[in-house]
Each structure stands twice: as structure tokens, then as C-alpha cells.
CSV table of C-alpha atoms in Angstrom, one decimal:
chain,number,residue,atom,x,y,z
F,170,MET,CA,95.9,104.1,115.7
F,171,ASP,CA,92.7,103.4,117.1
F,172,SER,CA,90.3,100.4,116.6
F,173,GLY,CA,86.9,101.2,114.9
F,174,VAL,CA,83.5,101.1,116.2
F,175,LYS,CA,81.1,98.8,113.9
F,176,GLY,CA,78.5,99.7,111.7
F,177,ASN,CA,78.7,101.4,108.2
F,178,ALA,CA,76.9,105.1,109.2
F,179,GLY,CA,78.7,107.9,109.1
F,180,PRO,CA,81.9,109.2,107.6
F,181,LEU,CA,84.7,107.1,106.2
F,182,GLY,CA,87.1,106.1,108.7
F,183,HIS,CA,90.1,107.6,107.5
F,184,ASP,CA,89.2,111.5,107.9
F,185,ALA,CA,89.5,113.2,110.9
F,186,ALA,CA,85.8,113.4,112.1
F,187,ALA,CA,85.2,109.6,111.6
F,188,TYR,CA,88.5,109.2,113.7
F,189,ALA,CA,87.1,111.5,116.2
F,190,GLN,CA,84.0,109.2,116.6
F,191,ARG,CA,85.7,106.0,116.9
F,192,GLN,CA,86.1,104.2,120.2
F,193,GLU,CA,89.4,105.1,122.1
F,194,GLY,CA,90.8,101.8,121.6
F,195,LEU,CA,94.4,100.2,121.5
F,196,SER,CA,96.0,98.0,118.9
F,197,PRO,CA,95.8,94.4,120.2
F,198,GLU,CA,98.2,93.4,123.3
F,199,PRO,CA,99.6,90.6,121.5
F,200,LEU,CA,100.8,93.0,118.8
F,201,ARG,CA,102.1,95.5,121.1
F,202,ASP,CA,103.7,92.5,123.2
F,203,ALA,CA,105.5,91.6,120.1
F,204,ALA,CA,106.2,95.1,118.9
F,205,TRP,CA,108.0,95.7,122.6
F,206,SER,CA,110.3,92.4,122.2
F,207,VAL,CA,111.3,93.2,118.7
F,208,ALA,CA,111.9,97.1,119.0
F,209,GLY,CA,110.2,98.6,122.0
F,210,GLN,CA,112.8,97.5,124.5
F,211,ARG,CA,115.6,98.7,122.5
F,212,ALA,CA,114.7,102.3,122.0
F,213,PHE,CA,116.6,105.1,123.5
F,214,GLY,CA,117.1,108.9,123.6
F,215,VAL,CA,114.3,110.8,122.1
F,216,VAL,CA,111.4,108.8,120.6
F,217,LEU,CA,108.7,109.9,118.6
F,218,ASP,CA,105.3,107.8,118.7
F,219,VAL,CA,103.2,108.4,115.4
F,220,GLY,CA,99.4,107.7,115.3
F,221,SER,CA,99.6,107.5,119.3
F,222,GLY,CA,95.7,107.2,119.9
F,223,SER,CA,95.1,107.1,123.4
F,224,GLY,CA,98.6,106.4,124.1
F,225,GLY,CA,98.6,102.5,124.4
F,226,TRP,CA,102.2,102.3,123.1
F,227,ILE,CA,103.4,105.4,124.9
F,228,ARG,CA,102.6,103.7,128.5
F,229,ARG,CA,104.8,101.2,127.1
F,230,LEU,CA,107.8,103.4,126.0
F,231,GLN,CA,107.6,105.0,129.3
F,232,ARG,CA,108.7,102.0,131.3
F,233,ASN,CA,111.8,102.0,129.3
F,234,PRO,CA,114.5,103.8,131.2
F,235,ALA,CA,116.9,104.5,128.0
F,236,VAL,CA,113.9,106.8,126.5
F,237,GLU,CA,114.8,110.4,127.8
F,238,ARG,CA,112.2,112.3,126.0
F,239,ILE,CA,108.9,111.2,123.9
F,240,LEU,CA,107.6,113.2,121.1
F,241,SER,CA,103.9,112.2,120.0
F,242,THR,CA,101.8,113.1,116.9
F,243,ASP,CA,98.3,112.2,115.3
F,244,ILE,CA,95.4,113.4,113.0
F,245,HIS,CA,93.2,113.4,116.3
F,246,ASP,CA,94.1,113.7,120.0
F,247,ALA,CA,92.5,110.9,121.6
F,248,GLY,CA,94.2,111.3,124.7
F,249,ALA,CA,98.0,111.2,124.2
F,250,SER,CA,98.5,114.7,125.0
F,251,ARG,CA,97.4,114.1,128.4
F,252,LEU,CA,99.8,111.8,129.4
F,253,PRO,CA,102.3,113.1,131.7
F,254,GLY,CA,105.7,114.1,130.2
F,255,VAL,CA,104.5,113.6,126.2
F,256,GLU,CA,105.1,116.6,123.8
F,257,PHE,CA,101.8,116.0,121.6
F,258,GLU,CA,101.5,117.7,117.9
F,259,GLN,CA,98.3,117.3,116.0
F,260,ARG,CA,99.2,116.5,112.6
F,261,ASP,CA,98.1,114.3,109.3
F,262,VAL,CA,101.6,112.7,108.6
F,263,SER,CA,100.0,111.8,105.1
F,264,ARG,CA,100.6,115.4,104.3
F,265,ASP,CA,102.1,117.5,106.7
F,266,ALA,CA,105.7,118.0,107.9
F,267,LEU,CA,106.9,116.5,111.1
F,268,PRO,CA,106.8,119.4,113.5
F,269,TRP,CA,110.4,118.7,114.7
F,270,GLY,CA,113.7,119.4,113.1
F,271,ASP,CA,116.1,117.3,110.8
F,272,ALA,CA,118.3,114.6,112.9
F,273,SER,CA,116.6,115.3,116.2
F,274,VAL,CA,115.0,112.2,116.7
F,275,ASP,CA,116.6,108.5,117.6
F,276,TRP,CA,113.6,106.3,117.0
F,277,VAL,CA,110.3,106.6,115.3
F,278,PHE,CA,107.4,104.1,115.9
F,279,ALA,CA,104.3,103.6,113.9
F,280,ILE,CA,102.5,101.0,115.3
F,281,GLU,CA,99.5,99.9,112.9
F,282,VAL,CA,99.6,103.4,111.4
F,283,LEU,CA,100.6,103.3,107.6
F,284,GLU,CA,97.6,101.2,106.4
F,285,HIS,CA,95.4,104.3,107.4
F,286,LEU,CA,97.9,106.9,105.4
F,287,ALA,CA,96.6,108.1,102.0
F,288,ASN,CA,100.3,109.0,101.4
F,289,PRO,CA,102.6,106.6,103.5
F,290,ARG,CA,105.7,107.7,101.4
F,291,HIS,CA,105.3,111.2,102.4
F,292,PHE,CA,105.6,110.0,106.2
F,293,VAL,CA,108.4,107.7,105.6
F,294,LYS,CA,110.4,110.4,103.8
F,295,GLU,CA,109.9,112.8,107.0
F,296,ALA,CA,110.5,110.0,109.6
F,297,PHE,CA,114.1,109.7,107.8
F,298,ARG,CA,114.1,113.4,107.8
F,299,VAL,CA,114.0,114.1,111.5
F,300,LEU,CA,116.0,110.6,112.6
F,301,LYS,CA,119.7,111.1,113.4
F,302,PRO,CA,122.2,109.1,111.5
F,303,GLY,CA,121.8,105.6,112.6
F,304,GLY,CA,118.6,106.3,114.1
F,305,HIS,CA,115.7,103.9,113.5
F,306,LEU,CA,111.9,103.6,112.1
F,307,PHE,CA,109.9,100.7,113.4
F,308,PHE,CA,106.5,100.0,112.0
F,309,THR,CA,103.9,97.3,111.8
F,310,THR,CA,100.8,97.1,109.5
F,311,PRO,CA,98.7,94.0,108.3
F,312,ASN,CA,100.8,91.4,106.4
F,313,ASN,CA,99.6,91.4,102.9
F,314,ASP,CA,102.1,88.6,101.8
F,315,SER,CA,100.7,85.9,103.9
F,316,LEU,CA,99.1,82.9,102.3
F,317,THR,CA,95.8,83.9,103.8
F,318,ALA,CA,95.9,87.5,102.3
F,319,ARG,CA,96.8,86.0,98.9
F,320,LEU,CA,93.9,83.5,98.9
F,321,SER,CA,91.6,86.7,100.1
F,322,PHE,CA,92.6,88.6,97.3
F,323,LEU,CA,92.5,85.8,94.8
F,324,VAL,CA,88.6,85.0,95.8
F,325,ARG,CA,87.5,87.8,97.2
F,326,GLY,CA,89.4,90.6,95.3
F,327,TYR,CA,90.8,92.3,98.5
F,328,PHE,CA,93.1,91.6,101.4
F,329,PRO,CA,91.5,90.5,104.8
F,330,ALA,CA,92.3,93.6,106.6
F,331,PHE,CA,91.0,95.7,103.8
F,332,CYS,CA,87.5,94.7,103.3
F,333,GLU,CA,84.5,97.4,103.3
F,334,GLN,CA,83.8,97.2,107.0
F,335,ASP,CA,87.7,97.6,107.6
F,336,TYR,CA,87.5,100.5,105.3
F,337,ARG,CA,84.7,102.5,106.8
F,338,ASP,CA,85.2,101.7,110.3
F,339,SER,CA,89.0,101.5,110.8
F,340,GLY,CA,90.1,103.7,108.1
F,341,HIS,CA,92.2,100.7,106.4
F,342,ILE,CA,93.0,102.4,103.1
F,343,THR,CA,96.5,101.7,102.0
F,344,PRO,CA,97.4,97.7,102.1
F,345,ILE,CA,101.2,97.5,101.9
F,346,THR,CA,103.4,94.4,101.0
F,347,GLU,CA,106.9,93.9,101.7
F,348,LEU,CA,108.0,95.1,98.6
F,349,ASP,CA,106.2,98.1,99.0
F,350,ALA,CA,107.7,98.9,102.4
F,351,ARG,CA,111.3,98.2,100.9
F,352,ARG,CA,110.5,100.4,97.8
F,353,MET,CA,109.2,103.3,100.4
F,354,ALA,CA,112.5,102.7,102.7
F,355,VAL,CA,114.7,102.8,99.5
F,356,GLU,CA,113.1,106.0,98.3
F,357,ALA,CA,113.6,107.9,101.3
F,358,GLY,CA,117.2,107.0,101.8
F,359,PHE,CA,117.1,104.0,104.2
F,360,GLN,CA,119.7,101.3,103.4
F,361,SER,CA,119.6,98.8,106.4
F,362,ILE,CA,115.9,97.2,106.1
F,363,THR,CA,114.6,94.0,108.0
F,364,PHE,CA,111.5,92.4,108.4
F,365,ASP,CA,109.9,90.1,110.9
F,366,TYR,CA,106.6,88.5,111.1
F,367,PRO,CA,106.4,87.2,114.8
F,368,LEU,CA,102.5,86.9,115.2
F,369,PRO,CA,100.4,84.1,114.1
F,370,GLY,CA,98.2,83.9,111.2
F,371,ARG,CA,94.7,82.9,110.8
F,372,ILE,CA,93.5,80.1,108.7
F,373,PRO,CA,91.0,81.7,105.7
F,374,ARG,CA,87.4,82.3,107.0
F,375,SER,CA,88.3,81.0,110.4
F,376,SER,CA,89.4,82.3,114.0
F,377,VAL,CA,91.8,79.5,114.1
F,378,TYR,CA,95.6,80.2,113.7
F,379,TRP,CA,97.9,78.0,111.5
F,380,GLN,CA,100.3,77.6,114.4
F,381,ARG,CA,97.6,75.5,116.4
F,382,LEU,CA,97.9,73.0,113.5
F,383,LEU,CA,101.5,73.3,113.0
F,384,PRO,CA,103.4,75.3,115.8
F,385,GLY,CA,106.7,75.6,113.9
F,386,LEU,CA,105.2,77.8,110.9
F,387,ARG,CA,107.0,80.9,110.9
F,388,GLY,CA,107.7,83.7,108.4
F,389,ARG,CA,105.5,85.9,105.9
F,390,TRP,CA,103.6,83.2,104.8
F,391,TRP,CA,102.2,82.1,108.2
F,392,SER,CA,101.6,85.4,110.1
F,393,ASP,CA,99.1,88.3,110.2
F,394,GLY,CA,101.6,91.0,110.8
F,395,LEU,CA,104.3,92.7,109.1
F,396,PHE,CA,106.9,94.2,111.2
F,397,ALA,CA,109.7,96.6,109.5
F,398,LEU,CA,112.9,98.1,111.0
F,399,LEU,CA,114.6,100.9,109.0
F,400,THR,CA,117.9,102.3,109.9
F,401,ARG,CA,119.1,105.9,108.9
F,402,PRO,CA,122.8,105.5,107.5
F,403,GLY,CA,125.7,106.7,109.7
F,404,GLY,CA,126.5,106.9,113.1
F,405,ARG,CA,126.8,104.2,115.7
F,406,ARG,CA,123.4,102.7,117.1
């Protein structure tokens, strides 16, 4: 999903009007680099990118020769539909059915999307429906299980990526923990569920990463990002 412009004027960041007004930004490159290493370079066949924005992740997928067809959807078309070879459909994945058939997609990607959704459970169930047996859903979202996130909630009453400015400007409305993600996955029918935390994590009220002090810190306590890979049962992938 696209990053927001600063300021408190205008509609809330999660609706279509506000989304259309935001800058056509991209998820940070380090995040996309990590997502590529964990899952993007493994993708193949028919791939669906959800929350495509202006197409930054799609451009990555187009570098993968195993990807045969790219589908795309977002609540607002910020440019993804104009990329060559991309089949774009405008949808609100919080409530709309994905416009593709059952068991028709090999991979579904949602890079920094679920925190923008009023009903992420609906999306996860729809992703399960369109995936082929053995297909994969990969998503990233802010990590609300980290030490920094927990301290923020204890002291300030909200997670670091869900302050008032994030709510109004970027449309961050739904914080998700690892437990939330696992429950949604199981409810949808996924059985293979793995989590990864490849990003560094910031020290509270600082721009300094924990890893600058202790390079060996890894895992959900020390990362700003949650990565999840869910696999639909059946098939051989």
C-alpha cells in the first residue's frame, strides 16, 4: 500500500478518497528486498499482487522468469494497471470477493496491506479460495509483538505504526500480532503457517536499531516487521 503524505487535514487514510490523495509512494526498499529474499524469488506460475499501489512489487515479480502471469488489485488504481502485462481489477479486499476463480492462483502477495484492512479475515479467506492446492499466501505487516511495540502500547496505549498520524495519513487501522495472523490462517483453512522477522527493529523513541548495538539480535522481539507464509493444503509446491 502507498505511504501517506503528512498532515491531519482531509479524510481518514483508509477510505478510497484519502488513498487517491496520497503520494504514489512505495513500501521501503529494504522491506521489499527482504520480502524478495524470503518469498518473491520463489514465486512461479500465476501470481496475484494485492494492494499494488503504483506497482513497486509487481516490477520485482516481473524480474522472476518463473512468473507466467501477474494479477493485481487495489482499492484505488495508483498506476499498477498501466504496467505492461498486468491484469488489474479495482476492489476493496476488506469486503469484495477477489475477481478470480477458485484454485486459479499459485501465489498471493500482500506487502504491507493487512494493517490497512477493516476486515483482514475476509481477505485471508478469499486468498485461500483462489489459491491452488499447495499454493502460497505471503504477507508482511508491522510487527506488534516486538519489545518496542509492547513498550509503546504499555506506555502510550498504541503500537508504534498505529499512532494518530499513521491512522489518518497512512490508513493503518488494524494492528495484527502473530497470534492474530495464525488464527486468521487457521480459520481460512491454511495448515502450514510460518513466520519470519528479517527486518531490524528500532529502539523505542529513537531512529537507532537494536542491531546496531547487538548485531546478533533476531526474531520477533527485535524486528519491526512480521512476514508470514501460509500454504494451502494439497498439491506439491
